[in-house]
């Protein structure tokens, strides 16, 4: 595990987000931006919407009335300032309003909306009416009418008087927050697209990132055009109008596609429905516009319904996915998704409420929704980063396990495999020691396997008989709660278990990762990694979870292997070695350079017992004689050659010591009423021909056996 690389990557991430946070903090609170956010920037231009008079003599504020509220049209007048400069002009923004401007009865400016794909509306348009010293004290008259055939709407949003650069600065200042939020959303979309093209081949999590990026770009473009600033800067009145009405529908499909692609179910029907919804709504708008001749400004509720239906579809997808995950016990890992949708829906509802219960003016509204969009895409980006980090960890775990499997593939012996696993763990995790402790079934635990890095003192011989009560039981309780234990500081762990501290501290352990070994639902021991790097403890713990099952399986394989060895090298009836076992001993363990003795033993009268009392009685006689042999010579040195014959090797003793054992066995067997025939041979060492001694002992045994049957007359 490349713990240093992981640490460096985390450090870079933390520093990056810290720098980004400091930059945003500075921009928001230590530049003129704070004036727009906290209090709003007062323009040097004079607000010129007040002080106008209707033909009826009523004094009005132009930003508070509409042509629709005045029967479809109105006429207002106002006296221009008595002192003016040549650079002075009137600046105003209008929405869906046709108007003519007169000075002392002379027409100086006229504006009429043009037909476009949305109807006769223009959304927001900006106008500059040039004046000069010649117009000082003159009467200005504005004749305004709604651009729509139903005479609804049509308004002057704002009007200012002064120099052009001051008006532009004032307007940009007023829209700065909304514009910047929209630009950031577009920027996030561009970054996501760049990540998609740069990394989608390497990371599966990136394969649908294009959809999230496109939706961010489209919604960012929609929100920035809704501020009216593009109309001011590039003069795109009707393009902006069409973008505001239609692009939002094009942005919904890729967003739904992305959300659906990241659920555990990934049902194609949801993406299909979103695409169909978008086509239906766009088609319906175009049908009502060109076939039915209905202006789109009358379909605002329908447009909102289109957008709301896609949001509801996203919510439904997430709810359906969550139910699916809970039903199948799957971790959905979509917390940032849920948070993003909640923020987005909440801010959208706030702005809708402001529109319907306020002045019902779209211009200047939508700041909450823009903030919601930004939060939504930031949370989506965090979700991607979260998934990406999880995928990287998963790939790292896969790499770790695959390399481990390759490392142990050259051996079939579970004992060797366990040793190689511990060696790999120690080297890969840069730890001092990896070990296994097993339950001895007597209330104690013993260190049965160990691998130490170079220069580390082995402890396997010192760690026998660790008591369960008061020591291991502390870990077992923790295993049942969390599956594994992380000790970042042995001194702090002292407060948890003084007894375990006294076991670990003398071994030079400062950090530790340990997990249980489980077979058939029962704990049979535990394994641990001593002194791994503290900064990689969490990553190691993730691998420990996998190794918990892997090592447990190896221990089970070892037990099975041992049972096979037991069956193949031991007699099933008596439990002592068989012919295969004695051959193995002679080929691998018998040292003919040192003194040894060989004894052959035969049970006399076994056939008679089998014939008269049954084979069960005969088997019982065999087991009883075996107990006599193992009681004198030891179980490891006794072998059943088949039927009623046994062989015994006695190593490292003198001839007299061997004869004493033979004599003792004869007496014990005789006292219990067993009749046996014995033959033995002794080597002082230096004679590699052990077969001659075996033959000699065998001949002597058969000679004694023949004598027994000759004198007793039995078979």
Coordinates of N, CA and C in Angstrom, one line a residue, residues 296-487:
X296 N -46.3 32.3 -25.9 CA -45.7 31.5 -24.8 C -45.8 32.2 -23.4
X297 N -46.0 33.5 -23.4 CA -46.1 34.1 -22.0 C -47.3 33.6 -21.3
X298 N -48.3 33.1 -22.0 CA -49.5 32.6 -21.3 C -49.2 31.1 -20.8
X299 N -48.1 30.6 -21.1 CA -47.8 29.2 -20.8 C -46.7 29.1 -19.7
X300 N -46.5 30.1 -18.9 CA -45.5 30.1 -17.9 C -45.7 29.0 -16.9
X301 N -47.0 28.8 -16.5 CA -47.3 27.7 -15.6 C -47.0 26.3 -16.2
X302 N -47.2 26.2 -17.5 CA -46.9 25.0 -18.2 C -45.4 24.7 -18.2
X303 N -44.6 25.8 -18.4 CA -43.2 25.7 -18.4 C -42.7 25.3 -17.1
X304 N -43.2 25.9 -16.0 CA -42.8 25.5 -14.7 C -43.1 24.0 -14.4
X305 N -44.3 23.6 -14.9 CA -44.8 22.3 -14.7 C -43.8 21.3 -15.3
X306 N -43.3 21.7 -16.5 CA -42.3 20.8 -17.2 C -41.1 20.7 -16.4
X307 N -40.5 21.8 -15.9 CA -39.3 21.7 -15.0 C -39.6 20.9 -13.8
X308 N -40.7 21.2 -13.1 CA -41.1 20.5 -11.9 C -41.2 19.0 -12.0
X309 N -41.8 18.6 -13.2 CA -42.0 17.2 -13.4 C -40.6 16.5 -13.5
X310 N -39.6 17.1 -14.1 CA -38.3 16.5 -14.1 C -37.7 16.4 -12.8
X311 N -37.9 17.4 -12.0 CA -37.4 17.4 -10.6 C -38.1 16.3 -9.8
X312 N -39.4 16.2 -10.0 CA -40.1 15.1 -9.3 C -39.6 13.7 -9.8
X313 N -39.3 13.6 -11.0 CA -38.8 12.3 -11.6 C -37.5 12.0 -10.9
X314 N -36.6 13.0 -10.7 CA -35.3 12.7 -10.0 C -35.6 12.3 -8.6
X315 N -36.5 13.0 -7.9 CA -36.8 12.6 -6.5 C -37.4 11.1 -6.5
X316 N -38.2 10.8 -7.4 CA -38.8 9.5 -7.5 C -37.7 8.4 -7.8
X317 N -36.8 8.7 -8.6 CA -35.7 7.8 -8.9 C -34.9 7.5 -7.6
X318 N -34.6 8.6 -6.9 CA -33.8 8.5 -5.7 C -34.5 7.7 -4.6
X319 N -35.8 8.0 -4.5 CA -36.6 7.2 -3.5 C -36.7 5.8 -3.9
X320 N -37.0 5.5 -5.1 CA -37.1 4.1 -5.6 C -35.8 3.4 -5.4
X321 N -34.7 4.1 -5.7 CA -33.4 3.4 -5.5 C -33.1 3.1 -4.0
X322 N -33.5 4.1 -3.1 CA -33.3 3.9 -1.7 C -34.1 2.7 -1.2
X323 N -35.3 2.5 -1.7 CA -36.1 1.4 -1.3 C -35.5 0.1 -1.8
X324 N -35.0 0.1 -3.0 CA -34.4 -1.0 -3.6 C -33.1 -1.4 -2.8
X325 N -32.3 -0.5 -2.4 CA -31.1 -0.7 -1.6 C -31.5 -1.3 -0.2
X326 N -32.5 -0.7 0.4 CA -32.8 -1.2 1.7 C -33.4 -2.7 1.6
X327 N -34.2 -2.9 0.6 CA -34.7 -4.3 0.4 C -33.7 -5.3 0.2
X328 N -32.6 -4.9 -0.5 CA -31.5 -5.9 -0.8 C -30.3 -5.7 0.1
X329 N -30.4 -4.9 1.1 CA -29.3 -4.6 2.1 C -28.1 -4.1 1.4
X330 N -28.3 -3.1 0.5 CA -27.2 -2.5 -0.2 C -27.0 -1.1 0.3
X331 N -25.8 -0.7 0.5 CA -25.5 0.7 0.9 C -25.5 1.6 -0.3
X332 N -26.5 2.5 -0.4 CA -26.7 3.3 -1.5 C -25.6 4.4 -1.8
X333 N -25.0 4.9 -0.7 CA -23.9 5.8 -0.8 C -24.2 7.0 -1.7
X334 N -25.4 7.6 -1.5 CA -25.8 8.8 -2.3 C -26.2 9.9 -1.4
X335 N -25.5 10.1 -0.3 CA -25.9 11.1 0.7 C -25.8 12.5 0.1
X336 N -24.8 12.8 -0.7 CA -24.6 14.1 -1.4 C -25.7 14.3 -2.4
X337 N -26.1 13.3 -3.1 CA -27.2 13.4 -4.0 C -28.5 13.9 -3.3
X338 N -28.8 13.3 -2.2 CA -30.0 13.6 -1.4 C -29.9 15.1 -0.9
X339 N -28.7 15.4 -0.4 CA -28.6 16.8 0.1 C -28.7 17.8 -1.1
X340 N -28.1 17.5 -2.2 CA -28.2 18.4 -3.3 C -29.6 18.6 -3.9
X341 N -30.3 17.5 -3.9 CA -31.7 17.6 -4.4 C -32.6 18.4 -3.4
X342 N -32.4 18.2 -2.2 CA -33.1 19.0 -1.1 C -32.8 20.5 -1.2
X343 N -31.6 20.8 -1.4 CA -31.2 22.2 -1.5 C -31.8 22.8 -2.8
X344 N -31.7 22.1 -3.9 CA -32.1 22.6 -5.2 C -33.6 22.8 -5.1
X345 N -34.4 21.8 -4.7 CA -35.8 21.9 -4.6 C -36.3 23.1 -3.7
X346 N -35.6 23.2 -2.5 CA -36.0 24.2 -1.5 C -35.8 25.6 -2.1
X347 N -34.6 25.9 -2.8 CA -34.4 27.2 -3.3 C -35.3 27.5 -4.5
X348 N -35.6 26.5 -5.3 CA -36.6 26.7 -6.4 C -38.0 27.0 -5.9
X349 N -38.4 26.4 -4.8 CA -39.7 26.7 -4.2 C -39.7 28.1 -3.6
X350 N -38.6 28.5 -3.0 CA -38.5 29.9 -2.5 C -38.7 30.9 -3.6
X351 N -38.0 30.7 -4.7 CA -38.1 31.7 -5.8 C -39.4 31.7 -6.4
X352 N -40.0 30.5 -6.6 CA -41.4 30.5 -7.1 C -42.4 31.2 -6.2
X353 N -42.2 31.0 -4.9 CA -43.1 31.7 -4.0 C -42.9 33.2 -4.1
X354 N -41.6 33.6 -4.2 CA -41.3 35.1 -4.3 C -42.0 35.7 -5.6
X355 N -42.0 34.9 -6.7 CA -42.5 35.3 -7.9 C -44.1 35.4 -7.9
X356 N -44.7 34.4 -7.3 CA -46.2 34.4 -7.4 C -46.8 35.3 -6.3
X357 N -46.1 35.4 -5.2 CA -46.7 36.2 -4.1 C -46.0 37.6 -4.0
X358 N -45.1 37.9 -4.9 CA -44.5 39.2 -4.9 C -45.0 40.0 -6.1
X359 N -44.0 40.7 -6.7 CA -44.4 41.6 -7.8 C -44.5 40.8 -9.1
X360 N -44.2 39.6 -9.1 CA -44.3 38.7 -10.3 C -43.5 39.3 -11.5
X361 N -42.3 39.7 -11.1 CA -41.3 40.1 -12.1 C -40.2 39.1 -12.1
X362 N -39.9 38.6 -13.3 CA -38.8 37.6 -13.4 C -37.4 38.3 -13.3
X363 N -37.3 39.5 -13.8 CA -36.0 40.1 -13.8 C -35.6 40.5 -12.4
X364 N -34.4 40.1 -12.1 CA -33.9 40.4 -10.7 C -34.2 39.4 -9.7
X365 N -35.1 38.4 -10.1 CA -35.4 37.3 -9.2 C -34.6 36.1 -9.5
X366 N -34.7 35.0 -8.8 CA -34.0 33.8 -9.1 C -32.7 33.6 -8.4
X367 N -32.3 34.6 -7.5 CA -31.0 34.4 -6.8 C -31.0 33.2 -6.0
X368 N -32.1 32.9 -5.3 CA -32.1 31.7 -4.5 C -31.9 30.4 -5.4
X369 N -32.6 30.4 -6.5 CA -32.5 29.2 -7.4 C -31.0 29.1 -7.9
X370 N -30.4 30.2 -8.2 CA -29.0 30.2 -8.7 C -28.1 29.6 -7.6
X371 N -28.3 30.1 -6.4 CA -27.6 29.6 -5.2 C -27.8 28.1 -5.1
X372 N -29.1 27.7 -5.3 CA -29.4 26.2 -5.2 C -28.7 25.4 -6.2
X373 N -28.7 26.0 -7.5 CA -28.0 25.3 -8.6 C -26.5 25.1 -8.2
X374 N -25.9 26.2 -7.7 CA -24.5 26.1 -7.4 C -24.2 25.0 -6.3
X375 N -25.1 25.1 -5.2 CA -24.9 24.1 -4.2 C -25.2 22.7 -4.7
X376 N -26.2 22.5 -5.6 CA -26.5 21.2 -6.1 C -25.3 20.6 -6.9
X377 N -24.7 21.4 -7.8 CA -23.6 20.9 -8.6 C -22.3 20.7 -7.8
X378 N -22.1 21.6 -6.7 CA -21.0 21.4 -5.8 C -21.2 20.0 -5.1
X379 N -22.4 19.8 -4.6 CA -22.7 18.5 -3.9 C -22.5 17.3 -4.9
X380 N -23.0 17.5 -6.1 CA -22.8 16.4 -7.1 C -21.3 16.1 -7.3
X381 N -20.5 17.2 -7.4 CA -19.1 17.1 -7.6 C -18.5 16.3 -6.4
X382 N -18.9 16.7 -5.2 CA -18.5 16.0 -4.0 C -18.9 14.5 -4.0
X383 N -20.1 14.3 -4.5 CA -20.5 12.9 -4.6 C -19.6 12.1 -5.6
X384 N -19.3 12.7 -6.7 CA -18.4 12.1 -7.7 C -17.0 11.8 -7.0
X385 N -16.5 12.8 -6.3 CA -15.2 12.7 -5.6 C -15.3 11.6 -4.6
X386 N -16.4 11.5 -3.9 CA -16.6 10.4 -2.9 C -16.6 9.1 -3.5
X387 N -17.3 8.9 -4.6 CA -17.4 7.7 -5.3 C -16.0 7.3 -5.9
X388 N -15.4 8.3 -6.5 CA -14.0 8.1 -7.1 C -13.1 7.6 -6.0
X389 N -13.1 8.3 -4.8 CA -12.2 7.8 -3.7 C -12.5 6.4 -3.3
X390 N -13.8 6.1 -3.3 CA -14.2 4.7 -2.9 C -13.8 3.7 -4.0
X391 N -13.9 4.1 -5.3 CA -13.5 3.2 -6.4 C -11.9 3.0 -6.3
X392 N -11.2 4.1 -6.0 CA -9.8 4.0 -5.9 C -9.4 3.0 -4.8
X393 N -10.1 3.1 -3.6 CA -9.8 2.2 -2.5 C -10.2 0.8 -2.9
X394 N -11.3 0.6 -3.7 CA -11.6 -0.7 -4.1 C -10.6 -1.3 -5.0
X395 N -10.1 -0.4 -6.0 CA -9.0 -0.9 -6.9 C -7.8 -1.2 -6.1
X396 N -7.5 -0.4 -5.1 CA -6.3 -0.7 -4.3 C -6.4 -2.0 -3.6
X397 N -7.6 -2.3 -3.0 CA -7.9 -3.5 -2.3 C -7.8 -4.7 -3.3
X398 N -8.3 -4.5 -4.5 CA -8.3 -5.6 -5.5 C -6.8 -5.9 -5.9
X399 N -6.0 -4.8 -6.1 CA -4.6 -5.0 -6.4 C -3.9 -5.7 -5.2
X400 N -4.2 -5.3 -4.0 CA -3.6 -6.0 -2.9 C -3.9 -7.5 -2.8
X401 N -5.2 -7.8 -3.0 CA -5.6 -9.2 -2.9 C -5.1 -10.0 -4.1
X402 N -5.1 -9.4 -5.3 CA -4.6 -10.1 -6.5 C -3.1 -10.4 -6.3
X403 N -2.3 -9.4 -5.9 CA -0.9 -9.6 -5.7 C -0.7 -10.7 -4.6
X404 N -1.5 -10.7 -3.6 CA -1.4 -11.7 -2.5 C -1.6 -13.1 -3.0
X405 N -2.7 -13.2 -3.9 CA -3.0 -14.5 -4.4 C -1.8 -15.0 -5.3
X406 N -1.3 -14.1 -6.1 CA -0.1 -14.5 -6.9 C 1.1 -14.9 -6.1
X407 N 1.2 -14.3 -4.9 CA 2.3 -14.5 -4.0 C 2.3 -15.9 -3.4
X408 N 1.1 -16.5 -3.2 CA 1.0 -17.7 -2.6 C 0.6 -18.9 -3.5
X409 N 0.5 -18.6 -4.8 CA 0.0 -19.6 -5.8 C 1.0 -20.7 -6.0
X410 N 2.3 -20.5 -5.6 CA 3.2 -21.6 -5.9 C 3.3 -22.7 -4.8
X411 N 2.3 -22.7 -3.9 CA 2.3 -23.7 -2.9 C 0.8 -24.2 -2.7
X412 N 0.7 -25.5 -2.4 CA -0.6 -26.1 -2.1 C -0.8 -26.3 -0.6
X413 N 0.3 -26.3 0.1 CA 0.3 -26.5 1.6 C -0.3 -25.3 2.3
X414 N -1.4 -25.4 3.0 CA -2.0 -24.3 3.7 C -1.0 -23.7 4.8
X415 N -0.2 -24.5 5.4 CA 0.8 -24.0 6.4 C 1.7 -23.0 5.7
X416 N 2.2 -23.4 4.5 CA 3.1 -22.5 3.8 C 2.4 -21.2 3.3
X417 N 1.1 -21.4 2.9 CA 0.3 -20.2 2.4 C 0.1 -19.2 3.5
X418 N -0.2 -19.7 4.7 CA -0.4 -18.8 5.9 C 0.9 -18.0 6.1
X419 N 2.0 -18.7 6.1 CA 3.3 -18.1 6.3 C 3.6 -17.0 5.2
X420 N 3.2 -17.3 4.0 CA 3.4 -16.3 2.9 C 2.5 -15.1 3.0
X421 N 1.3 -15.4 3.5 CA 0.3 -14.3 3.7 C 0.9 -13.3 4.7
X422 N 1.4 -13.8 5.8 CA 2.0 -13.0 6.9 C 3.2 -12.2 6.4
X423 N 4.0 -12.9 5.6 CA 5.2 -12.3 5.0 C 4.8 -11.1 4.1
X424 N 3.8 -11.4 3.2 CA 3.3 -10.3 2.3 C 2.7 -9.2 3.1
X425 N 1.9 -9.5 4.1 CA 1.3 -8.4 4.9 C 2.4 -7.5 5.5
X426 N 3.4 -8.1 6.1 CA 4.4 -7.4 6.7 C 5.2 -6.5 5.8
X427 N 5.5 -7.0 4.6 CA 6.3 -6.3 3.6 C 5.5 -5.2 2.9
X428 N 4.3 -5.6 2.5 CA 3.4 -4.6 1.8 C 3.0 -3.5 2.7
X429 N 2.7 -3.7 3.9 CA 2.2 -2.7 4.8 C 3.3 -2.0 5.6
X430 N 4.5 -2.4 5.4 CA 5.6 -1.8 6.0 C 5.5 -1.9 7.6
X431 N 5.1 -3.1 8.0 CA 4.9 -3.3 9.4 C 6.1 -4.1 9.9
X432 N 6.2 -4.2 11.3 CA 7.3 -4.9 11.9 C 7.1 -6.4 12.0
X433 N 5.8 -6.7 12.2 CA 5.5 -8.1 12.5 C 4.0 -8.4 12.1
X434 N 3.8 -9.6 11.6 CA 2.4 -10.1 11.3 C 2.3 -11.5 12.0
X435 N 1.2 -11.7 12.7 CA 1.2 -13.0 13.4 C -0.3 -13.5 13.6
X436 N -0.4 -14.7 14.0 CA -1.7 -15.4 14.2 C -1.7 -16.0 15.6
X437 N -2.8 -15.8 16.3 CA -3.0 -16.4 17.6 C -4.2 -17.3 17.5
X438 N -4.1 -18.6 18.1 CA -5.2 -19.5 18.0 C -5.7 -19.9 19.4
X439 N -7.0 -20.2 19.5 CA -7.6 -20.6 20.7 C -7.2 -22.1 21.0
X440 N -6.5 -22.3 22.1 CA -6.1 -23.7 22.5 C -7.1 -24.5 23.1
X441 N -8.3 -24.0 23.2 CA -9.5 -24.7 23.8 C -9.3 -25.1 25.3
X442 N -8.4 -24.4 25.9 CA -8.2 -24.6 27.4 C -8.2 -23.3 28.2
X443 N -8.8 -22.3 27.5 CA -8.9 -21.0 28.2 C -7.7 -20.1 27.9
X444 N -6.8 -20.6 27.0 CA -5.6 -19.8 26.6 C -5.4 -19.7 25.1
X445 N -4.6 -18.8 24.7 CA -4.3 -18.6 23.3 C -2.8 -18.6 23.1
X446 N -2.4 -19.1 21.9 CA -0.9 -19.2 21.6 C -0.6 -18.6 20.3
X447 N 0.5 -18.0 20.2 CA 1.0 -17.5 18.9 C 1.5 -18.7 18.0
X448 N 0.8 -19.0 17.0 CA 1.1 -20.2 16.2 C 1.8 -19.9 14.9
X449 N 1.7 -18.7 14.4 CA 2.4 -18.3 13.2 C 2.9 -16.9 13.4
X450 N 4.1 -16.6 12.7 CA 4.7 -15.3 12.9 C 5.6 -15.0 11.7
X451 N 5.6 -13.7 11.3 CA 6.6 -13.3 10.3 C 7.2 -12.0 10.8
X452 N 8.5 -11.8 10.9 CA 9.1 -10.6 11.3 C 9.9 -9.9 10.3
X453 N 9.8 -8.6 10.2 CA 10.7 -7.9 9.3 C 12.2 -8.0 9.7
X454 N 13.1 -7.6 8.8 CA 14.5 -7.7 9.2 C 14.8 -6.8 10.4
X455 N 15.5 -7.4 11.3 CA 15.9 -6.7 12.5 C 14.9 -6.7 13.7
X456 N 13.7 -7.3 13.4 CA 12.7 -7.4 14.5 C 12.8 -8.7 15.2
X457 N 12.8 -8.7 16.5 CA 13.0 -9.9 17.3 C 11.7 -10.7 17.3
X458 N 11.8 -12.0 17.0 CA 10.6 -12.9 17.0 C 10.1 -13.0 18.4
X459 N 8.8 -13.1 18.5 CA 8.1 -13.2 19.9 C 7.3 -14.5 20.0
X460 N 7.3 -15.4 18.9 CA 6.4 -16.5 18.9 C 6.6 -17.4 20.1
X461 N 7.8 -17.6 20.5 CA 8.1 -18.5 21.7 C 7.7 -17.9 23.0
X462 N 7.6 -16.6 23.0 CA 7.2 -15.9 24.3 C 5.7 -15.7 24.5
X463 N 5.0 -16.0 23.4 CA 3.5 -15.7 23.5 C 2.7 -17.0 23.5
X464 N 2.9 -17.8 24.5 CA 2.1 -19.0 24.7 C 1.3 -18.9 26.0
X465 N 0.1 -19.5 26.0 CA -0.7 -19.5 27.2 C -1.3 -18.1 27.6
X466 N -1.6 -17.3 26.6 CA -2.2 -16.0 26.9 C -3.6 -16.3 27.4
X467 N -4.0 -15.8 28.6 CA -5.3 -16.2 29.1 C -6.5 -15.4 28.4
X468 N -7.6 -16.1 28.3 CA -8.8 -15.4 27.7 C -9.3 -14.4 28.7
X469 N -9.6 -14.9 29.9 CA -10.2 -14.0 30.9 C -9.2 -12.9 31.3
X470 N -9.7 -11.6 31.1 CA -8.9 -10.5 31.5 C -8.0 -9.9 30.5
X471 N -7.7 -10.7 29.4 CA -6.8 -10.2 28.4 C -7.5 -10.3 27.0
X472 N -7.6 -11.5 26.5 CA -8.2 -11.7 25.1 C -9.7 -11.3 25.1
X473 N -10.4 -11.5 26.2 CA -11.8 -11.2 26.2 C -12.1 -9.8 25.9
X474 N -11.2 -8.9 26.2 CA -11.3 -7.4 25.9 C -11.4 -7.3 24.4
X475 N -10.5 -7.9 23.6 CA -10.6 -7.8 22.2 C -11.8 -8.5 21.6
X476 N -12.2 -9.6 22.2 CA -13.3 -10.3 21.6 C -14.6 -9.5 21.7
X477 N -14.7 -8.8 22.8 CA -15.9 -7.9 22.9 C -15.8 -6.8 21.9
X478 N -14.7 -6.3 21.6 CA -14.5 -5.2 20.6 C -14.7 -5.8 19.2
X479 N -14.3 -7.0 18.9 CA -14.5 -7.6 17.6 C -16.0 -7.7 17.3
X480 N -16.8 -8.1 18.3 CA -18.2 -8.3 18.1 C -18.9 -7.0 17.8
X481 N -18.3 -5.8 18.3 CA -18.9 -4.5 18.0 C -18.5 -4.0 16.6
X482 N -17.2 -4.1 16.3 CA -16.7 -3.4 15.1 C -16.0 -4.2 14.1
X483 N -15.7 -5.5 14.4 CA -15.1 -6.4 13.4 C -13.6 -6.4 13.5
X484 N -13.0 -5.2 13.9 CA -11.5 -5.2 14.0 C -11.2 -4.1 15.0
X485 N -9.9 -4.0 15.3 CA -9.4 -3.0 16.3 C -8.2 -2.3 15.8
X486 N -8.3 -1.0 15.9 CA -7.2 -0.1 15.6 C -6.6 0.5 16.8
X487 N -5.3 0.4 17.0 CA -4.6 1.0 18.2 C -3.6 2.0 17.6

